[in-house]
GROMACS .gro file of C-alpha atoms in nm:
model
  246
    1GLN     CA    1  -1.109  -1.661  -3.332
    2ILE     CA    2  -0.774  -1.629  -3.158
    3THR     CA    3  -0.512  -1.882  -3.257
    4ILE     CA    4  -0.347  -2.033  -2.950
    5PRO     CA    5  -0.015  -2.216  -2.991
    6LEU     CA    6  -0.080  -2.567  -2.865
    7THR     CA    7   0.258  -2.602  -2.701
    8SER     CA    8   0.293  -2.719  -2.344
    9TYR     CA    9   0.441  -2.528  -2.053
   10ASN     CA   10   0.549  -2.712  -1.742
   11SER     CA   11   0.540  -2.485  -1.438
   12ASP     CA   12   0.531  -2.498  -1.063
   13PHE     CA   13   0.285  -2.207  -1.052
   14GLY     CA   14  -0.047  -2.379  -1.119
   15CYS     CA   15  -0.006  -2.441  -1.494
   16ASP     CA   16  -0.039  -2.804  -1.597
   17GLU     CA   17   0.208  -2.918  -1.861
   18ASN     CA   18  -0.081  -2.986  -2.099
   19TYR     CA   19  -0.237  -2.639  -2.081
   20PRO     CA   20  -0.210  -2.421  -2.392
   21VAL     CA   21  -0.001  -2.109  -2.337
   22ILE     CA   22  -0.083  -1.752  -2.432
   23GLY     CA   23   0.081  -1.410  -2.409
   24GLY     CA   24   0.129  -1.082  -2.591
   25VAL     CA   25  -0.129  -0.893  -2.796
   26VAL     CA   26  -0.472  -1.059  -2.810
   27THR     CA   27  -0.795  -0.954  -2.986
   28GLY     CA   28  -1.108  -1.127  -3.110
   29VAL     CA   29  -1.285  -1.418  -2.941
   30LEU     CA   30  -1.098  -1.646  -2.702
   31SER     CA   31  -1.285  -1.975  -2.691
   32ILE     CA   32  -1.114  -2.313  -2.661
   33ARG     CA   33  -1.368  -2.592  -2.652
   34PHE     CA   34  -1.157  -2.876  -2.518
   35SER     CA   35  -0.905  -2.686  -2.305
   36PRO     CA   36  -1.063  -2.394  -2.122
   37ARG     CA   37  -0.757  -2.352  -1.895
   38LEU     CA   38  -0.478  -2.134  -2.032
   39CYS     CA   39  -0.135  -2.055  -1.893
   40VAL     CA   40  -0.041  -1.687  -1.938
   41ILE     CA   41   0.336  -1.673  -1.977
   42GLU     CA   42   0.365  -1.308  -2.091
   43ASP     CA   43   0.157  -0.995  -2.029
   44LEU     CA   44  -0.176  -1.006  -2.213
   45ILE     CA   45  -0.244  -0.680  -2.400
   46VAL     CA   46  -0.566  -0.568  -2.569
   47PRO     CA   47  -0.473  -0.271  -2.791
   48GLU     CA   48  -0.662   0.056  -2.813
   49GLY     CA   49  -0.970   0.029  -3.035
   50GLU     CA   50  -0.974  -0.352  -3.018
   51THR     CA   51  -1.193  -0.598  -2.823
   52LEU     CA   52  -1.114  -0.927  -2.652
   53THR     CA   53  -1.412  -1.152  -2.574
   54ILE     CA   54  -1.348  -1.450  -2.346
   55GLY     CA   55  -1.583  -1.746  -2.382
   56LYS     CA   56  -1.779  -1.918  -2.109
   57GLY     CA   57  -1.599  -2.097  -1.829
   58HIS     CA   58  -1.238  -2.018  -1.917
   59THR     CA   59  -0.961  -1.999  -1.657
   60LEU     CA   60  -0.654  -1.785  -1.721
   61ILE     CA   61  -0.363  -1.879  -1.493
   62PHE     CA   62  -0.098  -1.604  -1.488
   63LEU     CA   63   0.265  -1.673  -1.406
   64PRO     CA   64   0.419  -1.452  -1.134
   65GLY     CA   65   0.467  -1.091  -1.241
   66ARG     CA   66   0.242  -1.123  -1.545
   67ARG     CA   67  -0.062  -0.899  -1.583
   68MET     CA   68  -0.343  -0.811  -1.821
   69ILE     CA   69  -0.344  -0.463  -1.980
   70ILE     CA   70  -0.666  -0.341  -2.140
   71ALA     CA   71  -0.620  -0.037  -2.363
   72GLY     CA   72  -0.930  -0.132  -2.563
   73GLN     CA   73  -1.226  -0.340  -2.443
   74LEU     CA   74  -1.259  -0.663  -2.244
   75ILE     CA   75  -1.578  -0.869  -2.248
   76ALA     CA   76  -1.562  -1.159  -2.001
   77GLN     CA   77  -1.877  -1.343  -1.898
   78ASN     CA   78  -2.011  -1.664  -1.751
   79HIS     CA   79  -1.764  -1.780  -1.490
   80THR     CA   80  -1.435  -1.658  -1.631
   81ARG     CA   81  -1.152  -1.693  -1.378
   82PHE     CA   82  -0.835  -1.484  -1.364
   83THR     CA   83  -0.590  -1.631  -1.116
   84GLY     CA   84  -0.232  -1.722  -1.036
   85ASP     CA   85  -0.021  -1.910  -0.787
   86ALA     CA   86  -0.157  -1.879  -0.434
   87GLU     CA   87   0.186  -1.788  -0.293
   88ALA     CA   88   0.362  -1.590  -0.569
   89GLY     CA   89   0.052  -1.425  -0.715
   90TRP     CA   90   0.029  -1.221  -1.038
   91GLY     CA   91  -0.003  -0.858  -1.145
   92GLY     CA   92  -0.380  -0.812  -1.188
   93ILE     CA   93  -0.579  -0.635  -1.463
   94HIS     CA   94  -0.521  -0.271  -1.563
   95PHE     CA   95  -0.789  -0.092  -1.762
   96LEU     CA   96  -0.606   0.201  -1.921
   97SER     CA   97  -0.781   0.531  -1.993
   98SER     CA   98  -1.030   0.470  -2.274
   99THR     CA   99  -1.384   0.551  -2.387
  100GLN     CA  100  -1.460   0.183  -2.448
  101LEU     CA  101  -1.679   0.009  -2.190
  102SER     CA  102  -1.551  -0.323  -2.056
  103GLU     CA  103  -1.775  -0.584  -1.893
  104CYS     CA  104  -1.692  -0.859  -1.645
  105LEU     CA  105  -2.001  -1.061  -1.552
  106GLN     CA  106  -1.974  -1.360  -1.319
  107CYS     CA  107  -1.595  -1.329  -1.315
  108SER     CA  108  -1.353  -1.409  -1.036
  109VAL     CA  109  -1.012  -1.251  -0.981
  110SER     CA  110  -0.783  -1.406  -0.721
  111ASN     CA  111  -0.430  -1.456  -0.586
  112ILE     CA  112  -0.277  -1.116  -0.663
  113GLU     CA  113   0.088  -1.054  -0.573
  114SER     CA  114   0.157  -0.894  -0.236
  115GLY     CA  115   0.096  -0.520  -0.241
  116GLY     CA  116  -0.069  -0.535  -0.582
  117VAL     CA  117  -0.404  -0.422  -0.723
  118ALA     CA  118  -0.651  -0.676  -0.862
  119LEU     CA  119  -0.838  -0.427  -1.083
  120ARG     CA  120  -0.679  -0.091  -1.160
  121VAL     CA  121  -0.955   0.102  -1.339
  122ASP     CA  122  -0.904   0.416  -1.547
  123ALA     CA  123  -1.178   0.338  -1.804
  124PRO     CA  124  -1.553   0.259  -1.787
  125LEU     CA  125  -1.618  -0.084  -1.637
  126ILE     CA  126  -1.915  -0.302  -1.540
  127PHE     CA  127  -1.828  -0.568  -1.281
  128LYS     CA  128  -2.132  -0.769  -1.165
  129TYR     CA  129  -2.194  -1.098  -0.986
  130GLY     CA  130  -1.822  -1.157  -0.939
  131SER     CA  131  -1.556  -1.186  -0.673
  132ILE     CA  132  -1.208  -1.063  -0.587
  133LYS     CA  133  -1.016  -1.267  -0.332
  134ASN     CA  134  -0.669  -1.298  -0.184
  135VAL     CA  135  -0.486  -0.970  -0.238
  136PRO     CA  136  -0.238  -0.965   0.053
  137ASN     CA  137  -0.131  -0.613   0.153
  138GLY     CA  138  -0.300  -0.485  -0.163
  139THR     CA  139  -0.622  -0.345  -0.308
  140ALA     CA  140  -0.914  -0.522  -0.473
  141ILE     CA  141  -1.027  -0.228  -0.692
  142SER     CA  142  -0.857   0.109  -0.739
  143SER     CA  143  -1.065   0.336  -0.964
  144THR     CA  144  -1.026   0.692  -1.092
  145VAL     CA  145  -1.352   0.683  -1.293
  146PRO     CA  146  -1.713   0.593  -1.209
  147ILE     CA  147  -1.769   0.219  -1.243
  148THR     CA  148  -2.071  -0.008  -1.211
  149LEU     CA  149  -2.030  -0.256  -0.925
  150THR     CA  150  -2.305  -0.478  -0.784
  151ASN     CA  151  -2.354  -0.822  -0.631
  152MET     CA  152  -1.985  -0.857  -0.562
  153VAL     CA  153  -1.775  -1.044  -0.303
  154VAL     CA  154  -1.443  -0.907  -0.178
  155ASP     CA  155  -1.246  -1.126   0.062
  156ASN     CA  156  -0.901  -1.125   0.224
  157VAL     CA  157  -0.760  -0.796   0.099
  158SER     CA  158  -0.596  -0.496   0.260
  159VAL     CA  159  -0.824  -0.237   0.093
  160GLY     CA  160  -1.150  -0.336  -0.071
  161LEU     CA  161  -1.239  -0.032  -0.282
  162ASP     CA  162  -1.016   0.275  -0.331
  163LEU     CA  163  -1.225   0.532  -0.518
  164SER     CA  164  -1.111   0.873  -0.641
  165THR     CA  165  -1.352   0.994  -0.908
  166ASN     CA  166  -1.549   1.309  -0.997
  167GLU     CA  167  -1.685   1.460  -0.676
  168ASN     CA  168  -1.989   1.597  -0.860
  169LEU     CA  169  -2.119   1.250  -0.953
  170LEU     CA  170  -2.313   1.020  -0.720
  171GLN     CA  171  -2.193   0.661  -0.737
  172ARG     CA  172  -2.420   0.393  -0.595
  173ILE     CA  173  -2.267   0.057  -0.506
  174PRO     CA  174  -2.526  -0.200  -0.387
  175HIS     CA  175  -2.508  -0.561  -0.275
  176LEU     CA  176  -2.147  -0.592  -0.165
  177THR     CA  177  -2.016  -0.863   0.065
  178MET     CA  178  -1.682  -0.757   0.212
  179SER     CA  179  -1.491  -0.973   0.457
  180ARG     CA  180  -1.142  -0.987   0.605
  181CYS     CA  181  -1.048  -0.638   0.485
  182GLN     CA  182  -0.813  -0.414   0.677
  183SER     CA  183  -1.016  -0.126   0.534
  184CYS     CA  184  -1.325  -0.194   0.326
  185VAL     CA  185  -1.376   0.134   0.138
  186VAL     CA  186  -1.156   0.442   0.091
  187ASN     CA  187  -1.341   0.745  -0.049
  188ARG     CA  188  -1.110   1.011  -0.194
  189GLY     CA  189  -1.355   1.286  -0.276
  190GLN     CA  190  -1.680   1.176  -0.432
  191LYS     CA  191  -2.047   1.128  -0.348
  192LEU     CA  192  -2.075   0.760  -0.264
  193ALA     CA  193  -2.377   0.551  -0.161
  194LEU     CA  194  -2.323   0.201  -0.018
  195GLU     CA  195  -2.649   0.006   0.004
  196ASN     CA  196  -2.778  -0.341   0.094
  197SER     CA  197  -2.433  -0.474   0.180
  198ILE     CA  198  -2.260  -0.695   0.436
  199PHE     CA  199  -1.933  -0.602   0.607
  200THR     CA  200  -1.765  -0.857   0.832
  201TYR     CA  201  -1.430  -0.925   0.999
  202SER     CA  202  -1.280  -0.588   0.908
  203GLU     CA  203  -0.958  -0.528   1.102
  204ASN     CA  204  -0.969  -0.148   1.098
  205ALA     CA  205  -1.220   0.098   0.955
  206ILE     CA  206  -1.512  -0.009   0.739
  207LEU     CA  207  -1.497   0.324   0.565
  208THR     CA  208  -1.213   0.574   0.540
  209GLU     CA  209  -1.321   0.914   0.410
  210LEU     CA  210  -1.036   1.140   0.308
  211SER     CA  211  -1.288   1.380   0.153
  212GLY     CA  212  -1.629   1.364  -0.010
  213THR     CA  213  -1.967   1.241   0.115
  214THR     CA  214  -2.060   0.881   0.183
  215THR     CA  215  -2.405   0.744   0.270
  216VAL     CA  216  -2.438   0.393   0.413
  217SER     CA  217  -2.784   0.238   0.438
  218TYR     CA  218  -2.965  -0.096   0.474
  219SER     CA  219  -2.647  -0.288   0.553
  220LEU     CA  220  -2.526  -0.544   0.806
  221PHE     CA  221  -2.205  -0.502   1.004
  222TYR     CA  222  -2.094  -0.825   1.166
  223SER     CA  223  -1.821  -0.942   1.406
  224ASN     CA  224  -1.696  -0.614   1.554
  225THR     CA  225  -1.698  -0.442   1.217
  226ARG     CA  226  -1.833  -0.102   1.312
  227ASP     CA  227  -1.563   0.165   1.290
  228PHE     CA  228  -1.576   0.465   1.057
  229LEU     CA  229  -1.280   0.699   1.006
  230THR     CA  230  -1.338   1.045   0.861
  231GLU     CA  231  -1.113   1.340   0.796
  232PRO     CA  232  -1.201   1.713   0.829
  233GLY     CA  233  -1.404   1.824   0.530
  234SER     CA  234  -1.568   1.487   0.471
  235GLN     CA  235  -1.924   1.390   0.557
  236LEU     CA  236  -2.049   1.048   0.662
  237ILE     CA  237  -2.423   0.985   0.661
  238GLN     CA  238  -2.548   0.675   0.841
  239GLY     CA  239  -2.879   0.613   0.668
  240PRO     CA  240  -3.169   0.387   0.766
  241GLY     CA  241  -3.154   0.011   0.801
  242LEU     CA  242  -2.809  -0.033   0.962
  243LEU     CA  243  -2.770  -0.345   1.176
  244PHE     CA  244  -2.468  -0.414   1.395
  245GLU     CA  245  -2.414  -0.772   1.520
  246ASP     CA  246  -2.120  -0.899   1.727
   0.00000   0.00000   0.00000
C-alpha cells in the first residue's frame, strides 16, 4: 500500500481543500477507501522496473503543468479518472520506453493543457473502454510503438491518433468514436486498419497519411466528415461497409 500524507491542499484548480495530496515517486497499490479523489501537486513518477496499481474509482486531479511519467508499469482499471482544471489543464501521461506492459481499462483522461499530449506512448500499452477528451490544440495519443486500442472515445482534440510505428506490422484499431477533431488519425508509415468506428464533426481530414497503408472499413462518417488527405507514397484503401451521412 502507498502511504499518502493526509494533509490538505487548497487550490483554485479543482482540488478540494480536504483532498489528500500526492506527488513524486509512487509504487505499489494506490487505494484510498474513504477519499478516492487525490490532488497531484508534483509530477507522479513510476520508476523503471516498478509497478503502480490504482484501485477502482479513483480520480487524480493534476495541478497545472504536472504530469505522470511511467518508466515502469501502470495498471489502472475500473473507472480511474486522470484530469485537471478545465482552463489551465495539465501535462498528460508519458509512457517512457520500456518492455513492461501497462494497462488502462475503463479509464478517462481529460483537460490537457493547450498544445499538449494526453498519452505519449513509447512502451507497450493496452487502452480499452476509455475516453480522452478536451485536448485543445493538442493530441490525444502520440505513439511510436504498437498499442492495443479498442472501444475508445476521443472528443474535442486537435489530433486524435498520431501513429509512427514499425511499418512492417499491421495494427488494427476497432470500435473508435472520434468527434470534434481537427484531424482524427495521422499515419506516419505503418500498416493501419480502422474498423467498426464512428467519425463525426471533424474539421479537416479524417485521415492524414504521410506514408504507409491505411484500410478503413465498416465505419460511419457523420456530419460532413468525409475528407481523406494522402501524400505521395502512401496508400489509402476504402474497404467495405463505409456509410457517409450528412
